[in-house]
PDB file of C-alpha atoms in Angstrom:
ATOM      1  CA  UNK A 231       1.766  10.929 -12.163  1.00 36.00           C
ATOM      2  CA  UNK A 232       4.331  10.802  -9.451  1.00 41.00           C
ATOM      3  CA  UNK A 233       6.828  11.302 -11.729  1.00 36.00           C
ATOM      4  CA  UNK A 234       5.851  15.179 -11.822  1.00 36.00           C
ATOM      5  CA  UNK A 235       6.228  15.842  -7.964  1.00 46.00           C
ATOM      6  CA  UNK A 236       9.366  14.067  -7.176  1.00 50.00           C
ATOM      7  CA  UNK A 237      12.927  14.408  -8.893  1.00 46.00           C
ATOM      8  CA  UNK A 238      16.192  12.126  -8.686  1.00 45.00           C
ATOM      9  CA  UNK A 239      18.790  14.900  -7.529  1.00 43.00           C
ATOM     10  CA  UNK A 240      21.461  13.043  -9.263  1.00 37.00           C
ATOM     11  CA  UNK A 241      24.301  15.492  -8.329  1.00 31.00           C
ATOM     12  CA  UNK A 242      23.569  15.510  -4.729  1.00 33.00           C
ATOM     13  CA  UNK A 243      26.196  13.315  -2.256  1.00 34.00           C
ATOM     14  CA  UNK A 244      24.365  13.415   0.926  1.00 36.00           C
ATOM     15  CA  UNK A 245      24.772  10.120   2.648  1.00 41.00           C
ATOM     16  CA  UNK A 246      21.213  10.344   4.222  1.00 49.00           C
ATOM     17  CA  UNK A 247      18.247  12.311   3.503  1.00 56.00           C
ATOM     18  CA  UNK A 248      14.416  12.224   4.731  1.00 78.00           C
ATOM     19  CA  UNK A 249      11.510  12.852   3.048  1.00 87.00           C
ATOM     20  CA  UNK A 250       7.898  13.303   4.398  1.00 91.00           C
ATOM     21  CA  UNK A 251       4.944  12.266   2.396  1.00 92.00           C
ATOM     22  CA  UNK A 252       1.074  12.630   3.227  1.00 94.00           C
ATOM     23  CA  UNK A 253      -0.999   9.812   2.797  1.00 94.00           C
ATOM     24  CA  UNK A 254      -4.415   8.780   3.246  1.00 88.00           C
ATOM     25  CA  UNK A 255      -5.382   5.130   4.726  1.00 85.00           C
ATOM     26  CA  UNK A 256      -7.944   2.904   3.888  1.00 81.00           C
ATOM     27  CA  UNK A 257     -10.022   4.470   6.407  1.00 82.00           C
ATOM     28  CA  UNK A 258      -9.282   7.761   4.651  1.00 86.00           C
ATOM     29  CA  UNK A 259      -7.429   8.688   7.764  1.00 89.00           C
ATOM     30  CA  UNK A 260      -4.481  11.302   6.533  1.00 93.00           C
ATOM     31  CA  UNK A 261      -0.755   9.349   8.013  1.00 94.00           C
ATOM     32  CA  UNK A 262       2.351  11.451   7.276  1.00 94.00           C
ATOM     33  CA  UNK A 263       4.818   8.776   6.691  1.00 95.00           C
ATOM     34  CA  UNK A 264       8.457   9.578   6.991  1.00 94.00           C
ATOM     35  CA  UNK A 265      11.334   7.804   4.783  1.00 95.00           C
ATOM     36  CA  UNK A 266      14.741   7.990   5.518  1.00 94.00           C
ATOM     37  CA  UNK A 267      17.730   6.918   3.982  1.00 94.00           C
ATOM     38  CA  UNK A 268      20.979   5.602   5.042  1.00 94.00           C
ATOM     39  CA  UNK A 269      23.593   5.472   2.149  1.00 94.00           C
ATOM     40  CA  UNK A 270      26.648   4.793   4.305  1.00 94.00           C
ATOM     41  CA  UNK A 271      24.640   1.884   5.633  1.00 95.00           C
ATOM     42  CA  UNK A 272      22.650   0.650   3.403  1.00 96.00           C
ATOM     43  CA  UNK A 273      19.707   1.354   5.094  1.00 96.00           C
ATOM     44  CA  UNK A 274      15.969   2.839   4.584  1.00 96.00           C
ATOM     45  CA  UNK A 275      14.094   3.933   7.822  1.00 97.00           C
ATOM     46  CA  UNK A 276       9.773   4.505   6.935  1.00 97.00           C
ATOM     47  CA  UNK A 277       7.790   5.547  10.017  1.00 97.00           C
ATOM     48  CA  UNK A 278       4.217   6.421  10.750  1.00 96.00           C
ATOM     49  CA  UNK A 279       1.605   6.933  13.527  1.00 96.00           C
ATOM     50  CA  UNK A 280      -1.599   5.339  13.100  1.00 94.00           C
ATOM     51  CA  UNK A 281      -4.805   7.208  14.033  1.00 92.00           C
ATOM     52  CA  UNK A 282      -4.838   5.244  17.624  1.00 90.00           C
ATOM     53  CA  UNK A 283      -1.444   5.989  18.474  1.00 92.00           C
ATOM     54  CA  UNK A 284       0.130   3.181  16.916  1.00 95.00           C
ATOM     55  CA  UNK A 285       4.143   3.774  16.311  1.00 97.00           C
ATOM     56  CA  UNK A 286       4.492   1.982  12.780  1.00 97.00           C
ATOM     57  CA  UNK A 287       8.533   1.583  11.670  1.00 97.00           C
ATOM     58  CA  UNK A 288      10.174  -0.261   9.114  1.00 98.00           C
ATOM     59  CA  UNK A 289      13.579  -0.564   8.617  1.00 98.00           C
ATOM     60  CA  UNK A 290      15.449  -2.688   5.457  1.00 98.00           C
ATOM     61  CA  UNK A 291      18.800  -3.527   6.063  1.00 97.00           C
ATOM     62  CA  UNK A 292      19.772  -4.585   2.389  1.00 96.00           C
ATOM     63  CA  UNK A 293      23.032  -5.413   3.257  1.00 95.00           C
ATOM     64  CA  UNK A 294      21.481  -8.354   4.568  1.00 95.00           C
ATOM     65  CA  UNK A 295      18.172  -8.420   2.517  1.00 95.00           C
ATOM     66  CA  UNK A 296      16.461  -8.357   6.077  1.00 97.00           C
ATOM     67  CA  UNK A 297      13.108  -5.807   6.704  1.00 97.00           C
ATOM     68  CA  UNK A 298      12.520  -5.558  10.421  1.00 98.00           C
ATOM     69  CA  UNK A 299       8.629  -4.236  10.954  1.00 98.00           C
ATOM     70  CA  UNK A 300       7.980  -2.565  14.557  1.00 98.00           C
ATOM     71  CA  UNK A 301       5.007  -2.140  16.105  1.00 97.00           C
ATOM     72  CA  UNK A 302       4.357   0.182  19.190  1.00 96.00           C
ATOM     73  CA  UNK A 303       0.999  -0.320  20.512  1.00 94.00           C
ATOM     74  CA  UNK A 304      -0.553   1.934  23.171  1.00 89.00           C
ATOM     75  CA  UNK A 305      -2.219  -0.015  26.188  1.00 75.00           C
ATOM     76  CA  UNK A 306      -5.272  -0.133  27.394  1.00 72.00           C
ATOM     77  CA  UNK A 307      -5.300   0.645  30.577  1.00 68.00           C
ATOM     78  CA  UNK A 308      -9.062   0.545  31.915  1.00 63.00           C
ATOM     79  CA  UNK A 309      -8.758  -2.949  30.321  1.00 62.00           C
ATOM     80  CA  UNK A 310      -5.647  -4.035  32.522  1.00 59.00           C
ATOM     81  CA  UNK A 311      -2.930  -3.266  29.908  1.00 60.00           C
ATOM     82  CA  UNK A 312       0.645  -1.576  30.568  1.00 64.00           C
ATOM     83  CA  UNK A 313       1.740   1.460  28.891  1.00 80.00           C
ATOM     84  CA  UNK A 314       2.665   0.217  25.362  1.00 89.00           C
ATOM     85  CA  UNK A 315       4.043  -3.544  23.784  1.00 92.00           C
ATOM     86  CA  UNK A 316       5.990  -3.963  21.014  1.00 96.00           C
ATOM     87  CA  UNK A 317       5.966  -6.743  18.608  1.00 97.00           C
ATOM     88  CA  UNK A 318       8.681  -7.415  15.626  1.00 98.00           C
ATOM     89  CA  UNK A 319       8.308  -9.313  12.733  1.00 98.00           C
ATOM     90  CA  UNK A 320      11.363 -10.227  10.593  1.00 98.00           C
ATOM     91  CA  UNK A 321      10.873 -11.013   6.807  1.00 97.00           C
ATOM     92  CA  UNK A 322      13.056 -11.791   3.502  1.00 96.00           C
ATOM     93  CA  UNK A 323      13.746  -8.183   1.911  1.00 94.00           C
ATOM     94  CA  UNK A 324      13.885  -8.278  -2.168  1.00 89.00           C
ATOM     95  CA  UNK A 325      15.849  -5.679  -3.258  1.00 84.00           C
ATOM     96  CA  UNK A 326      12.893  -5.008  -6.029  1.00 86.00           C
ATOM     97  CA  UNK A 327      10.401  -4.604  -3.490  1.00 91.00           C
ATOM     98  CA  UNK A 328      12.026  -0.844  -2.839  1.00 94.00           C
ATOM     99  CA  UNK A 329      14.461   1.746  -4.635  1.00 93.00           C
ATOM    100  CA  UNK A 330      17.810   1.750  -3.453  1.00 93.00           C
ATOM    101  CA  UNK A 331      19.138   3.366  -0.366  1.00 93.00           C
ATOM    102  CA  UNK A 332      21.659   5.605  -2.565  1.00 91.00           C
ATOM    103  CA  UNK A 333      18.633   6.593  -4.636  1.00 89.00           C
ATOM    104  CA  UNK A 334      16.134   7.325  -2.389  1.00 90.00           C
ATOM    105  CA  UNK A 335      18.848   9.607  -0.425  1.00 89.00           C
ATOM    106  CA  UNK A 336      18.444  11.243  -4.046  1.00 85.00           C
ATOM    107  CA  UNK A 337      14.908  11.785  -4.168  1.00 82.00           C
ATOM    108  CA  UNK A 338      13.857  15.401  -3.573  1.00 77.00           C
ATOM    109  CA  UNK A 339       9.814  16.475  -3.016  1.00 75.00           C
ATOM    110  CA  UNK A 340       8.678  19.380  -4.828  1.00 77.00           C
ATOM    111  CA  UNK A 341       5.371  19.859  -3.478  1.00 79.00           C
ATOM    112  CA  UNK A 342       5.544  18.415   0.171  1.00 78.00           C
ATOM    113  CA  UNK A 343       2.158  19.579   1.446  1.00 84.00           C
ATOM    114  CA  UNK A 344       0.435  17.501  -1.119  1.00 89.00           C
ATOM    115  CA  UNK A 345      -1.617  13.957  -0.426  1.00 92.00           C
ATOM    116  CA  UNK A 346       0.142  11.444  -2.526  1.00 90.00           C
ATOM    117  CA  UNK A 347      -1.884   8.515  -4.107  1.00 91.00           C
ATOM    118  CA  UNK A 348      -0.203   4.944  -4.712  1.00 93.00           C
ATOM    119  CA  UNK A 349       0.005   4.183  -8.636  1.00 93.00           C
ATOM    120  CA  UNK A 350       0.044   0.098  -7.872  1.00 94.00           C
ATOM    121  CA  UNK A 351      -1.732  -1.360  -5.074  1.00 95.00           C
ATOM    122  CA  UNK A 352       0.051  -4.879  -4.322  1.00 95.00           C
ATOM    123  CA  UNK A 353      -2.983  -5.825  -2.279  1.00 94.00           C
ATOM    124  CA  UNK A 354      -2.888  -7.714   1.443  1.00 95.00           C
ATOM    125  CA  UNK A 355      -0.229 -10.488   2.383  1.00 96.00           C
ATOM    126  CA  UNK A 356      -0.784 -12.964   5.069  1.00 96.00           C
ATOM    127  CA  UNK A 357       2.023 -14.396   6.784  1.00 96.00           C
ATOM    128  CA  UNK A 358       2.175 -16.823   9.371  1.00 94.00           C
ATOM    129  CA  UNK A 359       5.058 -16.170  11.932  1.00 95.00           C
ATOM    130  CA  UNK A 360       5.666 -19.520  13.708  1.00 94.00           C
ATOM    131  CA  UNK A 361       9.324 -18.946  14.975  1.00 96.00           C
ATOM    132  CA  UNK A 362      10.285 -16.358  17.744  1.00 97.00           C
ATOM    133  CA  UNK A 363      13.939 -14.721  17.682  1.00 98.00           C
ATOM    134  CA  UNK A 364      16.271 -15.117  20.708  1.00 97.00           C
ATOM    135  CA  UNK A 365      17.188 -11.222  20.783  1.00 97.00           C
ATOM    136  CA  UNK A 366      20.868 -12.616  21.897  1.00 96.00           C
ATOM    137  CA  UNK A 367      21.158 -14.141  18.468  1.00 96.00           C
ATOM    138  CA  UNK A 368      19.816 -12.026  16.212  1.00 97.00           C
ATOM    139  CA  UNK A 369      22.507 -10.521  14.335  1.00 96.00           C
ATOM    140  CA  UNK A 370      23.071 -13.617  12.419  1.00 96.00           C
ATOM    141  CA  UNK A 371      20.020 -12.628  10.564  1.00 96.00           C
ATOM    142  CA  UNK A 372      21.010  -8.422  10.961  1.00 96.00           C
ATOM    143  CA  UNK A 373      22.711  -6.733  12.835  1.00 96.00           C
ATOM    144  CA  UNK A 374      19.820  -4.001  13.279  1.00 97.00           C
ATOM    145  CA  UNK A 375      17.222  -6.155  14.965  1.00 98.00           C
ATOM    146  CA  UNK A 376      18.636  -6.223  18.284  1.00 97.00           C
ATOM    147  CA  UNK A 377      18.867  -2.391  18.882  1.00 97.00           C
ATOM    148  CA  UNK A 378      15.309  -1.891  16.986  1.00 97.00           C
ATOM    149  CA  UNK A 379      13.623  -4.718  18.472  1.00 98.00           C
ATOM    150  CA  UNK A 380      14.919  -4.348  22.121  1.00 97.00           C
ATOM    151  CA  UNK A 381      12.240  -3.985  24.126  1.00 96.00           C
ATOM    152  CA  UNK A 382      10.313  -7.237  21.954  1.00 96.00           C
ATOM    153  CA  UNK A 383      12.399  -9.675  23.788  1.00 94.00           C
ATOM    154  CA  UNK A 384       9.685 -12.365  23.992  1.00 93.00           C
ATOM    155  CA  UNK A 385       7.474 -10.897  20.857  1.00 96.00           C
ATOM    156  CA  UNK A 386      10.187 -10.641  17.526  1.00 98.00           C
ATOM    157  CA  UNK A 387       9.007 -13.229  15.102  1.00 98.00           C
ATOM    158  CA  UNK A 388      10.195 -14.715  11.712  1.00 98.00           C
ATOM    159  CA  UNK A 389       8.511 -17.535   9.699  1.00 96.00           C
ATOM    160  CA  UNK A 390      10.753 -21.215   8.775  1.00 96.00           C
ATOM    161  CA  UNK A 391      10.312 -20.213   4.923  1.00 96.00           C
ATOM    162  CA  UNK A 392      12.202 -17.000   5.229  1.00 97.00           C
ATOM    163  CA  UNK A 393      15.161 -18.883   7.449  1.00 96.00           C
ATOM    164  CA  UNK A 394      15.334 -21.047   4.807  1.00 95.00           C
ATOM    165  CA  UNK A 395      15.660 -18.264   1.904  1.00 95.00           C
ATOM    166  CA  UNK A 396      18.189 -16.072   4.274  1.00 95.00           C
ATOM    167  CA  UNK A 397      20.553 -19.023   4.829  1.00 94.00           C
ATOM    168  CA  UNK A 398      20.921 -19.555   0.957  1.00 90.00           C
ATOM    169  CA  UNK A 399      23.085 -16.034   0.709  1.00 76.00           C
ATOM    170  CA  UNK A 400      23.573 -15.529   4.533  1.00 79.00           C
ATOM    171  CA  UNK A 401      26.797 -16.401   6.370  1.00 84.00           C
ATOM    172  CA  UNK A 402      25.221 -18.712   8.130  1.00 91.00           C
ATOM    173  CA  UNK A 403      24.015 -22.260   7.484  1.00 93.00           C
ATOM    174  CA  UNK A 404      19.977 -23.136   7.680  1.00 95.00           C
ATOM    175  CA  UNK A 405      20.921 -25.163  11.078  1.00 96.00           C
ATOM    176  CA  UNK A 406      22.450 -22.194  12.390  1.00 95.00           C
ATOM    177  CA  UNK A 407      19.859 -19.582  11.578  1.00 96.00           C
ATOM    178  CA  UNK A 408      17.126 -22.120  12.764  1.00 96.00           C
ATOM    179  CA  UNK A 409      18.981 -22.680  16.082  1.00 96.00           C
ATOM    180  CA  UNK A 410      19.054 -18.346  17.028  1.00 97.00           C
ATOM    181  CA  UNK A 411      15.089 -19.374  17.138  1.00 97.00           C
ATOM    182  CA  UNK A 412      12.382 -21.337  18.997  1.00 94.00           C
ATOM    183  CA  UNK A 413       9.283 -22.892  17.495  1.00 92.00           C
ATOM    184  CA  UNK A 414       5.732 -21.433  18.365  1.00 88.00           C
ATOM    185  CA  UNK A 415       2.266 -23.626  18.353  1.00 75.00           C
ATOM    186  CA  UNK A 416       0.924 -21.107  16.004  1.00 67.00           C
ATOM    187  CA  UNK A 417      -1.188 -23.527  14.094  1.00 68.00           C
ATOM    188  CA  UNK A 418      -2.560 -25.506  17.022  1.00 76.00           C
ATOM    189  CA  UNK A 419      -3.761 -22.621  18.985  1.00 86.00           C
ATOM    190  CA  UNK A 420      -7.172 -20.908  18.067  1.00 91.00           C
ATOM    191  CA  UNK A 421      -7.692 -17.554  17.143  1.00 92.00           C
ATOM    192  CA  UNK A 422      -8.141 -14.634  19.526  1.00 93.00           C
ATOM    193  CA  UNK A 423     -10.984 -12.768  17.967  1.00 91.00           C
ATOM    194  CA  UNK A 424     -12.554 -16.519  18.864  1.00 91.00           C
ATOM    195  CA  UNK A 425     -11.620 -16.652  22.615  1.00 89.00           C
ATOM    196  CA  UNK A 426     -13.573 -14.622  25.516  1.00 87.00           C
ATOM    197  CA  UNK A 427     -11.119 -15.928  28.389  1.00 90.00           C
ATOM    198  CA  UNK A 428      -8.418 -12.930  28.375  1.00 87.00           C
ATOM    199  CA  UNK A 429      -5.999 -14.970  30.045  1.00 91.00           C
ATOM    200  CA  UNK A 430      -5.179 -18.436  27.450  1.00 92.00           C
ATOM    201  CA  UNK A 431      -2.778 -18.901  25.434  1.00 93.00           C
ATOM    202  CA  UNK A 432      -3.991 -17.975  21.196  1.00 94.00           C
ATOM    203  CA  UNK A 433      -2.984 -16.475  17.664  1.00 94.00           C
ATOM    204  CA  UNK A 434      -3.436 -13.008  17.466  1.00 95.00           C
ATOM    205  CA  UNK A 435      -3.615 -11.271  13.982  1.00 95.00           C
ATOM    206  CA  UNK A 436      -1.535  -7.705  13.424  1.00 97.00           C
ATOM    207  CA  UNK A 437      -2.174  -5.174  10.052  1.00 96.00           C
ATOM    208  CA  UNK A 438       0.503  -3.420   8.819  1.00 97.00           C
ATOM    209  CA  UNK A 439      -0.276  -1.142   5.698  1.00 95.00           C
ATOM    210  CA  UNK A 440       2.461   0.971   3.782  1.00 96.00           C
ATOM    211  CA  UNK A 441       0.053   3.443   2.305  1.00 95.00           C
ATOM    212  CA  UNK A 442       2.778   4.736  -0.164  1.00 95.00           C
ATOM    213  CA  UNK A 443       6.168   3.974  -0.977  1.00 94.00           C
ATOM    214  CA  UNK A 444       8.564   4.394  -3.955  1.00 94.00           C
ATOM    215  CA  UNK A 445       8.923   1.162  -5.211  1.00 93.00           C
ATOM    216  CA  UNK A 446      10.706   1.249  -8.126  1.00 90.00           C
ATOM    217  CA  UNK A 447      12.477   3.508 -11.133  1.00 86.00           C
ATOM    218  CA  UNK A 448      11.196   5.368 -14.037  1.00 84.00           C
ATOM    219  CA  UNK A 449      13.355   5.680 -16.513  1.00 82.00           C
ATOM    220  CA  UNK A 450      12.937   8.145 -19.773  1.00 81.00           C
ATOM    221  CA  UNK A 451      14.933   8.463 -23.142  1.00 82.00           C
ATOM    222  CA  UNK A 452      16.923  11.271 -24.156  1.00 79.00           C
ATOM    223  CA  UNK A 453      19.674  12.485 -26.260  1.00 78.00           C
ATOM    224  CA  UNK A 454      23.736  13.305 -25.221  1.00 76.00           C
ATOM    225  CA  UNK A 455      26.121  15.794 -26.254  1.00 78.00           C
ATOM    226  CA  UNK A 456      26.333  14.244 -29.323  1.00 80.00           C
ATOM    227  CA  UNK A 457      23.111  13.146 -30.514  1.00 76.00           C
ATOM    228  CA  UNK A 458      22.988   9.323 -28.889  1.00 83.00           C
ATOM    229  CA  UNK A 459      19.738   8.265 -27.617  1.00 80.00           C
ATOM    230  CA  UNK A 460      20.289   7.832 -23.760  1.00 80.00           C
ATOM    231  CA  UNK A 461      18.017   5.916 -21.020  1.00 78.00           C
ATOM    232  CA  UNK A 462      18.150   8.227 -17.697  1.00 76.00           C
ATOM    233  CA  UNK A 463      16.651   8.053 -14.021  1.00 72.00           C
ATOM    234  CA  UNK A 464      13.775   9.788 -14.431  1.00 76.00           C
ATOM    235  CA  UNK A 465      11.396   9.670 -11.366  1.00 79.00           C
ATOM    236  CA  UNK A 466       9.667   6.868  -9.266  1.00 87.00           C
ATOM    237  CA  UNK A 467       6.969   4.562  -9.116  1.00 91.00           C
ATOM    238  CA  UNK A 468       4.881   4.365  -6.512  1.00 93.00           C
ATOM    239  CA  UNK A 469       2.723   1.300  -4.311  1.00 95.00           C
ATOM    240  CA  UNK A 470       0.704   0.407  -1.852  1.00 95.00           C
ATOM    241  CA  UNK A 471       0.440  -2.567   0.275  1.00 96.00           C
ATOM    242  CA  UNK A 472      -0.543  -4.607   3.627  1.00 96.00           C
ATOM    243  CA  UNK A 473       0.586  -7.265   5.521  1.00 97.00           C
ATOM    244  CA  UNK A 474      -1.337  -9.335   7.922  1.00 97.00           C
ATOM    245  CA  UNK A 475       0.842 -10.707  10.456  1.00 97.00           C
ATOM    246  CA  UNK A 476      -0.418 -14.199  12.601  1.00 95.00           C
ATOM    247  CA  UNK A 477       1.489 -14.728  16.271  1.00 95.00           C
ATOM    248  CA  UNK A 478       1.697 -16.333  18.717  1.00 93.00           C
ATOM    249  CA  UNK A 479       0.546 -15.120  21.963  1.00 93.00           C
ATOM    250  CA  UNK A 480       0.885 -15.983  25.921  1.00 92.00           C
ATOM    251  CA  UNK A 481      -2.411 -14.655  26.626  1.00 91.00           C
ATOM    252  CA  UNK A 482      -5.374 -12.721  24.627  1.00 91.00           C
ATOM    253  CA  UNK A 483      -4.612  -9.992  26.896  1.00 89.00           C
ATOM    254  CA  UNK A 484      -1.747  -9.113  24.774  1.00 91.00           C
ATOM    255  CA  UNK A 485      -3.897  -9.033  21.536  1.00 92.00           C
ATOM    256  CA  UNK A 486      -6.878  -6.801  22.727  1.00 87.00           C
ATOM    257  CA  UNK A 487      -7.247  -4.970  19.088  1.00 90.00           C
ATOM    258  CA  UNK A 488      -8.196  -8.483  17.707  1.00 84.00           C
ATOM    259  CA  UNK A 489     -11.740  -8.684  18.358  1.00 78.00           C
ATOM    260  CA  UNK A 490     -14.729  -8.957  15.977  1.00 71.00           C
TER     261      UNK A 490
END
């Protein structure tokens, strides 16, 4: 159980800690995944590198119940590719979905060289990402996506459902959200694992699989000082999930991984 290998250091006050986990994919790949918290604001960094060179990030920004996933994708170059591209997608964050900021700054490993296993495995979520971001208005969603998503100033994406869920406890109105956006032809354009011509317009699909994470809070019973049974943060729970992304793309060229 997970519970045994990592501890909620209540008395510590750090305002950001990191912790490094090892982690096996479902290709049994090992990924050491690094988790960072950001008490002062309200923020939890996770980071990988796939076994191609893939730069995975995620940041949630809970202040604004935002999670920002980066991708940094080598290019091919014998195939005509630059150096790298990097593609954003923007969901809804619930504050379930992941422990705290303040307590994972908390969490402590006691056995760091050790390959963790997910106890829940949320299986795969497929979302369809038919709006792109205008970069110069993306702090009305968070105020994070502009500095993380920078160089994805044609490829950050967010689906209408999620607009409409931010606006609801966002400062700004539905209209207002929508209008920091443009609308892509996502469900008119085929897919590019089904195209050979490199060079049209298509919807590419994108993986993104958190092979461990903490979750959520275990809790255990005790007694106090005098004799009153007592419910206490006792350790984490731990899960596993993926995410496939659909987006819109100018050309197949820019979606060479999708391919039968």
């Amino acid at each position: 159980m997970e519970v045994s290998f990592f501890v909620l250091a209540s008395f510590m006050t750090l305002s950001s800690a990191q912790l490094t986990v090892n982690v096996k994919n479902k290709g049994g790949d090992l990924i050491q995944e690094s988790i960072q918290a950001d008490v002062a604001q309200d923020l939890i960094h996770l980071q990988f590198q796939k076994p191609d060179g893939t730069l995975i990030s995620l940041l949630i920004d809970f202040k604004s119940e935002v999670q920002i996933f980066k991708a940094l994708v080598l290019g091919e170059e014998e195939r005509g590719q630059s150096q790298y591209q990097v593609m954003c997608f923007i969901t809804k964050f619930t504050k379930s979905e992941f422990i705290s900021s303040d307590a994972m700054s908390k969490l402590r490993q006691k056995n760091p060289g050790t390959i963790r296993n997910p106890e829940e495995d949320k299986g795969q979520e497929h979302i369809f990402m038919d709006l792109q971001i205008d970069l110069k208005e993306s702090s009305k969603f968070s105020k994070h996506i502009y500095n993380t998503c920078m160089e994805a100033q044609d490829s950050t994406y967010i689906r209408e459902s999620d607009i409409r869920a931010l606006s609801k406890g966002n400062n700004y109105t539905y209209n207002s959200l929508l209008s920091a956006t443009k609308p892509l032809t996502i469900q008119k354009m085929p897919h590019c694992h089904d195209m050979t011509n490199a060079w049209k317009p298509c919807t590419c699909q994108f993986e993104i699989c958190l092979g461990w994470y903490p979750c959520g809070l275990k809790y255990c019973k005790g007694r106090d000082s005098v004799g009153k049974v007592v419910s206490f943060r006792c350790g984490i729970k731990t899960c596993r999930k993926c995410r496939t992304f659909d987006f819109f793309v100018k050309q197949k060229q820019l979606c060479l991984w999708d391919e039968p």
